[in-house]
Amino acid sequence: MKRRLAAVFILLCALSLPHAALGDGGRLRSRSVAGPFVVTLFTTPDPLRAGMADFSVAVERPADQNPAQGLVQDADIELKLTSPGQPERNLKLTHDAATSRFLSAANFELPHSGRWHYTLTIREHGDTGVSEGDVDVLPREVLAEEITWEIVAIPLALVLFVLHRWRKRKWRASTRRPLAHS
């Protein structure tokens, strides 16, 4: 019985928290040559939705054969996001905001869904590269992000209460001994 209860609890936790698991950068969105650089863009969450988002970038020099030596660590990286009818968003990507020391990232709020155009500008020691593309942003998923635990917590508490009462009643019945009549 305890194993079943533990399995149900683990399953409920796994189903209600998939958005909490973050990898090293997120989903690969693009990999392109930008001047003397190779730029790889990752986004989180997956799928990308309105709300908090993470844009992470890895910058490499393609001439280097060793990937660890080819990574560019000290570049200035700017991200410009535009969407029709909305003000332009300009962000600076930093190593401090990234989940890996090989990435530069920016964490920010995407205000609405739709198609967003991004422009990444990379500058290092006089070299400049530009990478552009589009990402589709889905609407917010209010149920999964904001009220999942409220929905799961009440039925889980009720199930635990009923199991506790049932086990307690079963235990009491097994410990009662019939009184001997003399």
GROMACS .gro file of C-alpha atoms in nm:
model
  182
    1MET     CA    1   0.000   0.000   0.000
    2LYS     CA    2   0.280   0.240   0.086
    3ARG     CA    3   0.447   0.171  -0.248
    4ARG     CA    4   0.127   0.250  -0.436
    5LEU     CA    5   0.080   0.572  -0.243
    6ALA     CA    6   0.442   0.673  -0.308
    7ALA     CA    7   0.403   0.593  -0.679
    8VAL     CA    8   0.086   0.804  -0.702
    9PHE     CA    9   0.259   1.095  -0.524
   10ILE     CA   10   0.564   1.079  -0.753
   11LEU     CA   11   0.342   1.061  -1.061
   12LEU     CA   12   0.141   1.365  -0.951
   13CYS     CA   13   0.459   1.562  -0.885
   14ALA     CA   14   0.605   1.464  -1.222
   15LEU     CA   15   0.289   1.562  -1.408
   16SER     CA   16   0.248   1.896  -1.235
   17LEU     CA   17   0.608   2.022  -1.252
   18PRO     CA   18   0.750   1.957  -1.599
   19HIS     CA   19   0.816   2.327  -1.652
   20ALA     CA   20   1.051   2.339  -1.352
   21ALA     CA   21   1.314   2.117  -1.510
   22LEU     CA   22   1.566   2.334  -1.693
   23GLY     CA   23   1.850   2.209  -1.907
   24ASP     CA   24   2.164   2.386  -2.023
   25GLY     CA   25   1.997   2.651  -2.234
   26GLY     CA   26   1.672   2.498  -2.354
   27ARG     CA   27   1.551   2.413  -2.704
   28LEU     CA   28   1.779   2.470  -3.001
   29ARG     CA   29   1.617   2.739  -3.219
   30SER     CA   30   1.888   2.821  -3.470
   31ARG     CA   31   2.253   2.775  -3.558
   32SER     CA   32   2.394   3.014  -3.812
   33VAL     CA   33   2.713   3.180  -3.932
   34ALA     CA   34   2.725   3.547  -3.833
   35GLY     CA   35   3.036   3.711  -3.973
   36PRO     CA   36   3.338   3.541  -3.812
   37PHE     CA   37   3.117   3.360  -3.556
   38VAL     CA   38   2.890   3.058  -3.540
   39VAL     CA   39   2.590   3.151  -3.326
   40THR     CA   40   2.360   2.896  -3.161
   41LEU     CA   41   2.035   3.018  -3.005
   42PHE     CA   42   1.842   2.826  -2.736
   43THR     CA   43   1.511   2.923  -2.575
   44THR     CA   44   1.327   2.811  -2.263
   45PRO     CA   45   1.049   2.712  -2.194
   46ASP     CA   46   0.962   2.460  -2.459
   47PRO     CA   47   0.728   2.535  -2.622
   48LEU     CA   48   0.805   2.905  -2.599
   49ARG     CA   49   0.510   3.088  -2.438
   50ALA     CA   50   0.423   3.441  -2.337
   51GLY     CA   51   0.554   3.506  -1.987
   52MET     CA   52   0.902   3.449  -1.850
   53ALA     CA   53   1.147   3.338  -2.118
   54ASP     CA   54   1.517   3.264  -2.143
   55PHE     CA   55   1.717   3.329  -2.459
   56SER     CA   56   2.063   3.168  -2.437
   57VAL     CA   57   2.339   3.196  -2.696
   58ALA     CA   58   2.661   3.004  -2.759
   59VAL     CA   59   2.917   3.187  -2.975
   60GLU     CA   60   3.205   3.003  -3.145
   61ARG     CA   61   3.480   3.076  -3.393
   62PRO     CA   62   3.448   2.821  -3.677
   63ALA     CA   63   3.819   2.827  -3.769
   64ASP     CA   64   3.916   2.654  -3.443
   65GLN     CA   65   3.911   2.275  -3.459
   66ASN     CA   66   3.887   2.225  -3.083
   67PRO     CA   67   3.532   2.317  -2.969
   68ALA     CA   68   3.644   2.414  -2.618
   69GLN     CA   69   3.899   2.662  -2.761
   70GLY     CA   70   3.655   2.786  -3.027
   71LEU     CA   71   3.404   2.917  -2.773
   72VAL     CA   72   3.396   3.294  -2.748
   73GLN     CA   73   3.369   3.392  -2.382
   74ASP     CA   74   3.419   3.768  -2.381
   75ALA     CA   75   3.191   3.890  -2.661
   76ASP     CA   76   2.929   4.161  -2.617
   77ILE     CA   77   2.597   4.011  -2.724
   78GLU     CA   78   2.283   4.216  -2.776
   79LEU     CA   79   1.938   4.077  -2.847
   80LYS     CA   80   1.673   4.287  -3.021
   81LEU     CA   81   1.317   4.152  -3.027
   82THR     CA   82   1.042   4.301  -3.238
   83SER     CA   83   0.678   4.211  -3.288
   84PRO     CA   84   0.424   4.394  -3.508
   85GLY     CA   85   0.255   4.678  -3.322
   86GLN     CA   86   0.476   4.644  -3.014
   87PRO     CA   87   0.773   4.845  -2.890
   88GLU     CA   88   1.116   4.703  -2.962
   89ARG     CA   89   1.292   4.519  -2.677
   90ASN     CA   90   1.671   4.548  -2.648
   91LEU     CA   91   1.853   4.316  -2.409
   92LYS     CA   92   2.216   4.249  -2.324
   93LEU     CA   93   2.303   3.881  -2.282
   94THR     CA   94   2.539   3.795  -1.996
   95HIS     CA   95   2.710   3.488  -1.851
   96ASP     CA   96   2.554   3.565  -1.511
   97ALA     CA   97   2.202   3.496  -1.641
   98ALA     CA   98   2.301   3.169  -1.813
   99THR     CA   99   2.271   2.813  -1.683
  100SER     CA  100   2.610   2.717  -1.826
  101ARG     CA  101   2.943   2.897  -1.835
  102PHE     CA  102   2.957   2.839  -2.212
  103LEU     CA  103   2.641   3.043  -2.275
  104SER     CA  104   2.529   3.403  -2.250
  105ALA     CA  105   2.164   3.460  -2.165
  106ALA     CA  106   1.885   3.705  -2.090
  107ASN     CA  107   1.580   3.621  -1.878
  108PHE     CA  108   1.282   3.848  -1.936
  109GLU     CA  109   0.905   3.871  -1.977
  110LEU     CA  110   0.756   3.814  -2.323
  111PRO     CA  111   0.439   4.026  -2.301
  112HIS     CA  112   0.227   3.848  -2.563
  113SER     CA  113   0.207   3.559  -2.806
  114GLY     CA  114   0.271   3.578  -3.179
  115ARG     CA  115   0.567   3.584  -3.413
  116TRP     CA  116   0.872   3.764  -3.277
  117HIS     CA  117   1.170   3.864  -3.489
  118TYR     CA  118   1.508   3.850  -3.316
  119THR     CA  119   1.839   4.008  -3.410
  120LEU     CA  120   2.155   3.898  -3.228
  121THR     CA  121   2.454   4.129  -3.260
  122ILE     CA  122   2.790   3.987  -3.146
  123ARG     CA  123   3.097   4.207  -3.101
  124GLU     CA  124   3.443   4.088  -2.999
  125HIS     CA  125   3.780   4.261  -3.054
  126GLY     CA  126   3.661   4.463  -3.352
  127ASP     CA  127   3.476   4.170  -3.515
  128THR     CA  128   3.099   4.194  -3.555
  129GLY     CA  129   2.842   3.933  -3.650
  130VAL     CA  130   2.463   3.952  -3.688
  131SER     CA  131   2.219   3.662  -3.673
  132GLU     CA  132   1.846   3.705  -3.737
  133GLY     CA  133   1.538   3.489  -3.735
  134ASP     CA  134   1.184   3.443  -3.608
  135VAL     CA  135   1.038   3.254  -3.315
  136ASP     CA  136   0.674   3.170  -3.257
  137VAL     CA  137   0.547   3.241  -2.907
  138LEU     CA  138   0.235   3.060  -2.786
  139PRO     CA  139  -0.022   3.213  -2.549
  140ARG     CA  140   0.026   3.181  -2.173
  141GLU     CA  141  -0.075   2.849  -2.021
  142VAL     CA  142  -0.236   2.978  -1.704
  143LEU     CA  143  -0.360   2.644  -1.575
  144ALA     CA  144  -0.024   2.467  -1.584
  145GLU     CA  145   0.184   2.758  -1.459
  146GLU     CA  146  -0.022   2.922  -1.190
  147ILE     CA  147  -0.285   2.694  -1.038
  148THR     CA  148  -0.160   2.338  -1.084
  149TRP     CA  149  -0.070   2.288  -0.720
  150GLU     CA  150  -0.402   2.429  -0.605
  151ILE     CA  151  -0.583   2.175  -0.820
  152VAL     CA  152  -0.363   1.884  -0.714
  153ALA     CA  153  -0.320   1.969  -0.345
  154ILE     CA  154  -0.684   1.942  -0.233
  155PRO     CA  155  -0.759   1.597  -0.385
  156LEU     CA  156  -0.421   1.471  -0.267
  157ALA     CA  157  -0.491   1.590   0.089
  158LEU     CA  158  -0.834   1.423   0.079
  159VAL     CA  159  -0.689   1.094  -0.045
  160LEU     CA  160  -0.422   1.100   0.226
  161PHE     CA  161  -0.683   1.176   0.494
  162VAL     CA  162  -0.911   0.891   0.381
  163LEU     CA  163  -0.617   0.647   0.368
  164HIS     CA  164  -0.507   0.752   0.715
  165ARG     CA  165  -0.857   0.700   0.861
  166TRP     CA  166  -0.892   0.364   0.689
  167ARG     CA  167  -0.554   0.241   0.816
  168LYS     CA  168  -0.626   0.369   1.166
  169ARG     CA  169  -0.962   0.191   1.176
  170LYS     CA  170  -0.801  -0.130   1.046
  171TRP     CA  171  -0.526  -0.108   1.309
  172ARG     CA  172  -0.776  -0.054   1.592
  173ALA     CA  173  -0.982  -0.352   1.479
  174SER     CA  174  -0.675  -0.574   1.476
  175THR     CA  175  -0.557  -0.469   1.825
  176ARG     CA  176  -0.890  -0.523   2.001
  177ARG     CA  177  -0.913  -0.847   2.187
  178PRO     CA  178  -1.234  -1.005   2.287
  179LEU     CA  179  -1.297  -0.991   2.662
  180ALA     CA  180  -1.304  -1.330   2.829
  181HIS     CA  181  -1.619  -1.393   3.030
  182SER     CA  182  -1.567  -1.586   3.350
   0.00000   0.00000   0.00000
